[in-house]
Amino acid sequence: MKKTPFLLLMTLIPFLGFAQVTEPEKIIGLAKTYKDFMFRNEPAKQIIKETKSDTPEELKYAAEFIIQAITTKNKLLTDKYLTRPDNKILKQIYIIRSVDLNLRKESQVDNLKLIDSLSNKQIPVYELIDNYYSMLFTAVGNKNQPFDFSDDDLKIKNYQLLDDTEKGILFLRCMEYCGKTIWGYMNVVKPPNTEKAFENILKFPKFNGGAYYQYTDFYFNDFEMEVITGKGPQSYKGYYLDKYYELLLTHLLCLKKQGRTEKEQNDLLLGSILKERNLYKYTKYREVLESLFKEQKTE
């Protein structure tokens, strides 16, 4: 029996541009959306709707993560997103970020070729973890204003991180962001505004129920990766522990300048890695740290 024109049309519909978006196409779309709205720009509801639509099943989590990363007052500090995704998802998000960075260049490589190359590349898992928590805390900082983590308790032991290195990456990435909030008060304002800096320190999150500085599990093996784009591989602990020591010393200075009690100062000195001499090789503040404890002995 001959098919009517209507039946022929219905048969052809699946082939007339209604095919599902491929995974590489969706990755490029997510990267473009992230590029456009990762800072203070607020995406329209239609953008969120489009970002959710036509998502291949295997990219569902990555798409949800990107939506949170571009959304004001997002939920990235909930267990759902703080919990470590599996390696496949971590790599998807790493590739999305790589395409985002490529889109910001005048001399771009072809995005499909970039995705194919990275998909077939063995990327060290610690780099994938670093990228994920870097994007997470950047999005919290960009979208959740004003800065205030004081009600947050990051229970690192609950986030399915596989070892002390992965836990350390989450912690150091969080504290790198927290350090940025006080850097301006200490380095741009003249003289340094320790009062404002200390107000922000009081808004830092807890970790595993304790003050942030009580987290001291940094004796994992160091590794190298490209921390600053174009600078080549460097020591991860040498970069991020150095920044963390700077933050702790700033905290100590604020306690002194704000006339806080000797007990508070000693709690920080003796309850943090400020006293951990075996880690001083990772910071340019070694002499400052050693002199601090010489002072303690002579008092």
Short mmCIF file of C-alpha atoms in Angstrom, two decimals:
data_model
loop_
_atom_site.label_atom_id
_atom_site.label_comp_id
_atom_site.label_asym_id
_atom_site.label_seq_id
_atom_site.Cartn_x
_atom_site.Cartn_y
_atom_site.Cartn_z
CA MET A 1 0.00 0.00 0.00
CA LYS A 2 1.31 3.45 -0.90
CA LYS A 3 2.24 5.74 2.00
CA THR A 4 0.37 9.05 2.10
CA PRO A 5 2.44 12.29 2.11
CA PHE A 6 1.59 12.70 5.81
CA LEU A 7 2.93 9.25 6.67
CA LEU A 8 6.04 9.89 4.60
CA LEU A 9 6.64 13.12 6.50
CA MET A 10 6.26 11.38 9.86
CA THR A 11 8.77 8.76 8.72
CA LEU A 12 11.32 11.41 7.76
CA ILE A 13 11.03 13.59 10.90
CA PRO A 14 13.81 11.77 12.82
CA PHE A 15 16.22 12.58 9.98
CA LEU A 16 15.31 16.26 9.58
CA GLY A 17 17.58 17.79 12.23
CA PHE A 18 16.02 16.21 15.32
CA ALA A 19 18.90 13.85 16.04
CA GLN A 20 20.24 13.95 19.59
CA VAL A 21 23.18 16.25 20.26
CA THR A 22 26.45 14.32 20.36
CA GLU A 23 28.66 14.29 23.46
CA PRO A 24 31.41 16.46 21.86
CA GLU A 25 28.81 18.98 20.65
CA LYS A 26 27.30 19.20 24.13
CA ILE A 27 30.75 19.61 25.71
CA ILE A 28 31.41 22.60 23.43
CA GLY A 29 28.00 24.06 24.32
CA LEU A 30 28.66 23.65 28.05
CA ALA A 31 32.10 25.24 27.69
CA LYS A 32 30.63 28.26 25.87
CA THR A 33 27.97 28.70 28.54
CA TYR A 34 30.57 28.42 31.30
CA LYS A 35 32.79 30.98 29.55
CA ASP A 36 29.95 33.48 29.24
CA PHE A 37 28.50 33.19 32.74
CA MET A 38 31.20 31.95 35.12
CA PHE A 39 31.86 35.42 36.55
CA ARG A 40 29.13 37.86 37.64
CA ASN A 41 26.91 37.65 34.55
CA GLU A 42 23.56 36.10 35.42
CA PRO A 43 22.25 33.66 32.78
CA ALA A 44 18.65 34.06 31.62
CA LYS A 45 16.21 31.24 32.40
CA GLN A 46 16.26 30.31 28.72
CA ILE A 47 20.03 29.73 28.91
CA ILE A 48 19.57 27.36 31.85
CA LYS A 49 16.80 25.57 29.99
CA GLU A 50 18.97 25.16 26.90
CA THR A 51 21.89 23.95 29.00
CA LYS A 52 19.70 21.26 30.53
CA SER A 53 18.16 20.17 27.23
CA ASP A 54 19.56 17.68 24.74
CA THR A 55 22.11 16.37 27.22
CA PRO A 56 23.40 12.85 26.54
CA GLU A 57 22.84 10.64 29.58
CA GLU A 58 26.57 10.24 30.23
CA LEU A 59 26.97 14.05 30.53
CA LYS A 60 24.07 14.66 32.96
CA TYR A 61 26.25 15.27 36.05
CA ALA A 62 28.71 17.47 34.17
CA ALA A 63 25.84 19.59 32.83
CA GLU A 64 24.34 19.91 36.33
CA PHE A 65 27.73 20.97 37.67
CA ILE A 66 28.14 23.66 34.99
CA ILE A 67 24.62 24.96 35.70
CA GLN A 68 25.52 25.29 39.38
CA ALA A 69 28.80 26.99 38.45
CA ILE A 70 26.97 29.76 36.57
CA THR A 71 24.10 30.14 39.07
CA THR A 72 23.94 32.78 41.81
CA LYS A 73 23.50 31.31 45.31
CA ASN A 74 24.41 27.90 43.95
CA LYS A 75 24.47 24.62 45.88
CA LEU A 76 28.09 23.67 45.28
CA LEU A 77 28.88 23.54 49.01
CA THR A 78 26.40 20.71 49.54
CA ASP A 79 27.49 17.10 49.88
CA LYS A 80 26.20 16.31 46.37
CA TYR A 81 28.88 18.43 44.71
CA LEU A 82 31.63 18.30 47.33
CA THR A 83 31.60 14.50 47.06
CA ARG A 84 34.22 13.25 44.62
CA PRO A 85 32.74 12.29 41.23
CA ASP A 86 34.08 9.22 39.46
CA ASN A 87 37.09 9.55 37.15
CA LYS A 88 34.97 9.59 33.98
CA ILE A 89 32.98 12.60 35.18
CA LEU A 90 36.12 14.34 36.45
CA LYS A 91 37.63 13.99 32.98
CA GLN A 92 34.48 15.32 31.29
CA ILE A 93 34.59 18.43 33.47
CA TYR A 94 38.34 18.79 32.83
CA ILE A 95 37.68 18.71 29.07
CA ILE A 96 34.87 21.27 29.40
CA ARG A 97 37.28 23.59 31.21
CA SER A 98 39.97 23.00 28.56
CA VAL A 99 37.52 23.93 25.77
CA ASP A 100 36.49 27.01 27.79
CA LEU A 101 40.14 28.12 27.95
CA ASN A 102 40.56 27.42 24.23
CA LEU A 103 37.53 29.59 23.44
CA ARG A 104 39.26 32.53 25.15
CA LYS A 105 42.21 32.45 22.70
CA GLU A 106 42.47 34.31 19.42
CA SER A 107 44.43 31.45 17.87
CA GLN A 108 42.15 28.57 18.86
CA VAL A 109 42.63 24.94 17.97
CA ASP A 110 39.63 23.10 16.58
CA ASN A 111 37.46 22.21 19.58
CA LEU A 112 36.44 18.81 18.24
CA LYS A 113 40.10 17.91 17.73
CA LEU A 114 40.92 19.18 21.23
CA ILE A 115 38.15 17.06 22.75
CA ASP A 116 39.29 13.99 20.82
CA SER A 117 42.91 14.53 21.87
CA LEU A 118 42.07 14.96 25.56
CA SER A 119 39.62 12.06 25.53
CA ASN A 120 42.43 9.77 24.42
CA LYS A 121 45.03 11.25 26.74
CA GLN A 122 45.89 9.72 30.11
CA ILE A 123 45.49 12.68 32.46
CA PRO A 124 46.80 12.15 36.03
CA VAL A 125 43.90 11.79 38.43
CA TYR A 126 45.27 14.43 40.82
CA GLU A 127 45.09 16.98 38.00
CA LEU A 128 41.46 16.01 37.41
CA ILE A 129 40.71 16.38 41.13
CA ASP A 130 42.49 19.75 41.24
CA ASN A 131 40.53 21.03 38.25
CA TYR A 132 37.20 19.96 39.74
CA TYR A 133 37.67 21.63 43.13
CA SER A 134 39.27 24.67 41.52
CA MET A 135 36.13 25.19 39.42
CA LEU A 136 33.89 24.47 42.40
CA PHE A 137 35.45 27.01 44.77
CA THR A 138 35.86 29.58 41.98
CA ALA A 139 32.12 29.32 41.31
CA VAL A 140 31.32 29.64 45.00
CA GLY A 141 33.45 32.79 45.14
CA ASN A 142 32.06 34.32 41.95
CA LYS A 143 28.40 33.55 42.54
CA ASN A 144 27.81 33.35 46.30
CA GLN A 145 28.31 36.86 47.62
CA PRO A 146 29.05 38.26 50.14
CA PHE A 147 31.84 35.96 51.34
CA ASP A 148 30.69 33.96 54.34
CA PHE A 149 31.55 30.30 55.02
CA SER A 150 30.98 30.61 58.76
CA ASP A 151 28.00 28.24 58.75
CA ASP A 152 29.76 25.62 56.61
CA ASP A 153 31.48 22.54 57.99
CA LEU A 154 33.30 20.67 55.24
CA LYS A 155 33.47 17.07 56.39
CA ILE A 156 36.26 15.97 54.08
CA LYS A 157 36.16 12.38 55.35
CA ASN A 158 32.61 12.04 53.95
CA TYR A 159 33.36 13.07 50.37
CA GLN A 160 34.65 9.70 49.07
CA LEU A 161 38.12 11.10 48.41
CA LEU A 162 40.51 8.20 47.94
CA ASP A 163 43.61 9.31 49.85
CA ASP A 164 45.25 12.17 51.77
CA THR A 165 46.44 13.73 48.51
CA GLU A 166 42.90 14.10 47.18
CA LYS A 167 41.72 15.41 50.55
CA GLY A 168 44.63 17.84 50.63
CA ILE A 169 43.78 19.13 47.15
CA LEU A 170 40.21 19.94 48.20
CA PHE A 171 41.43 21.68 51.37
CA LEU A 172 44.20 23.68 49.68
CA ARG A 173 41.93 24.79 46.84
CA CYS A 174 39.33 25.96 49.35
CA MET A 175 41.89 27.86 51.40
CA GLU A 176 43.47 29.38 48.31
CA TYR A 177 40.08 30.94 47.59
CA CYS A 178 39.65 32.03 51.22
CA GLY A 179 43.10 33.62 51.12
CA LYS A 180 42.10 35.75 48.14
CA THR A 181 39.36 37.38 50.19
CA ILE A 182 41.89 38.88 52.62
CA TRP A 183 44.84 39.46 50.28
CA GLY A 184 43.60 42.89 49.22
CA TYR A 185 43.18 44.07 52.80
CA MET A 186 46.78 43.07 53.54
CA ASN A 187 48.52 44.01 50.29
CA VAL A 188 46.54 46.69 48.46
CA VAL A 189 45.31 48.87 51.31
CA LYS A 190 48.04 51.03 52.90
CA PRO A 191 48.52 50.46 55.78
CA PRO A 192 47.19 46.87 55.85
CA ASN A 193 43.64 46.69 57.22
CA THR A 194 43.97 43.83 59.71
CA GLU A 195 40.54 44.56 61.15
CA LYS A 196 38.76 43.85 57.85
CA ALA A 197 41.06 40.91 57.11
CA PHE A 198 40.28 39.37 60.50
CA GLU A 199 36.54 39.86 59.95
CA ASN A 200 36.88 37.69 56.85
CA ILE A 201 39.02 35.09 58.62
CA LEU A 202 36.21 34.68 61.13
CA LYS A 203 34.00 33.71 58.17
CA PHE A 204 36.22 30.81 57.07
CA PRO A 205 34.61 27.35 57.08
CA LYS A 206 35.20 24.58 59.58
CA PHE A 207 36.74 21.30 58.47
CA ASN A 208 35.64 18.02 60.06
CA GLY A 209 34.05 20.03 62.87
CA GLY A 210 37.19 21.99 63.80
CA ALA A 211 38.77 25.35 62.98
CA TYR A 212 40.21 25.43 59.46
CA TYR A 213 43.82 25.63 60.71
CA GLN A 214 43.48 22.36 62.65
CA TYR A 215 43.57 20.43 59.37
CA THR A 216 47.18 19.20 59.15
CA ASP A 217 47.21 16.13 56.87
CA PHE A 218 49.83 17.37 54.42
CA TYR A 219 52.39 14.58 54.57
CA PHE A 220 51.24 13.03 51.30
CA ASN A 221 53.78 12.59 48.50
CA ASP A 222 54.29 15.75 46.49
CA PHE A 223 53.59 15.72 42.76
CA GLU A 224 54.14 18.07 39.86
CA MET A 225 51.64 19.64 37.50
CA GLU A 226 51.27 22.87 35.56
CA VAL A 227 49.86 25.09 38.30
CA ILE A 228 50.21 28.35 36.32
CA THR A 229 49.38 28.10 32.62
CA GLY A 230 52.51 28.34 30.48
CA LYS A 231 54.94 28.00 33.40
CA GLY A 232 55.50 24.27 33.07
CA PRO A 233 55.19 21.59 35.78
CA GLN A 234 56.02 22.59 39.35
CA SER A 235 55.69 21.23 42.87
CA TYR A 236 52.03 21.21 43.92
CA LYS A 237 52.84 21.46 47.62
CA GLY A 238 55.52 24.05 46.90
CA TYR A 239 52.88 26.30 45.36
CA TYR A 240 49.77 25.72 47.48
CA LEU A 241 51.36 25.05 50.88
CA ASP A 242 53.36 28.24 50.44
CA LYS A 243 50.11 30.16 49.89
CA TYR A 244 48.59 28.41 52.89
CA TYR A 245 51.52 29.32 55.14
CA GLU A 246 51.11 32.94 54.03
CA LEU A 247 47.45 32.77 55.05
CA LEU A 248 48.28 31.32 58.47
CA LEU A 249 50.91 34.01 59.09
CA THR A 250 48.40 36.66 58.09
CA HIS A 251 45.93 35.16 60.58
CA LEU A 252 48.60 35.30 63.31
CA LEU A 253 49.43 38.93 62.49
CA CYS A 254 45.74 39.83 62.66
CA LEU A 255 45.43 38.22 66.09
CA LYS A 256 48.37 40.29 67.33
CA LYS A 257 47.21 43.57 65.74
CA GLN A 258 43.63 43.13 66.94
CA GLY A 259 44.78 42.47 70.48
CA ARG A 260 43.39 38.95 70.66
CA THR A 261 44.32 36.75 73.60
CA GLU A 262 47.59 34.89 73.98
CA LYS A 263 45.58 31.67 74.09
CA GLU A 264 44.15 32.36 70.61
CA GLN A 265 47.62 33.06 69.27
CA ASN A 266 49.05 29.88 70.81
CA ASP A 267 46.12 27.81 69.54
CA LEU A 268 47.00 28.93 66.02
CA LEU A 269 50.75 28.54 66.47
CA LEU A 270 50.61 25.08 68.04
CA GLY A 271 47.42 23.73 66.49
CA SER A 272 48.33 24.31 62.84
CA ILE A 273 51.17 23.46 60.47
CA LEU A 274 52.94 26.65 61.55
CA LYS A 275 54.89 24.37 63.90
CA GLU A 276 55.52 21.60 61.32
CA ARG A 277 59.21 22.09 60.53
CA ASN A 278 59.26 19.15 58.12
CA LEU A 279 56.98 21.13 55.81
CA TYR A 280 58.99 24.37 55.84
CA LYS A 281 60.83 23.29 52.69
CA TYR A 282 57.63 24.05 50.78
CA THR A 283 57.49 27.73 51.69
CA LYS A 284 59.53 30.88 51.22
CA TYR A 285 58.56 31.86 54.78
CA ARG A 286 60.88 29.33 56.40
CA GLU A 287 63.06 31.92 58.16
CA VAL A 288 59.99 33.77 59.47
CA LEU A 289 58.54 30.53 60.83
CA GLU A 290 61.79 29.47 62.49
CA SER A 291 62.17 32.89 64.11
CA LEU A 292 58.64 32.67 65.50
CA PHE A 293 59.45 29.54 67.42
CA LYS A 294 62.80 30.90 68.59
CA GLU A 295 60.83 33.76 70.13
CA GLN A 296 58.50 31.25 71.77
CA LYS A 297 61.45 29.44 73.37
CA THR A 298 63.06 32.61 74.71
CA GLU A 299 59.88 33.97 76.29
#
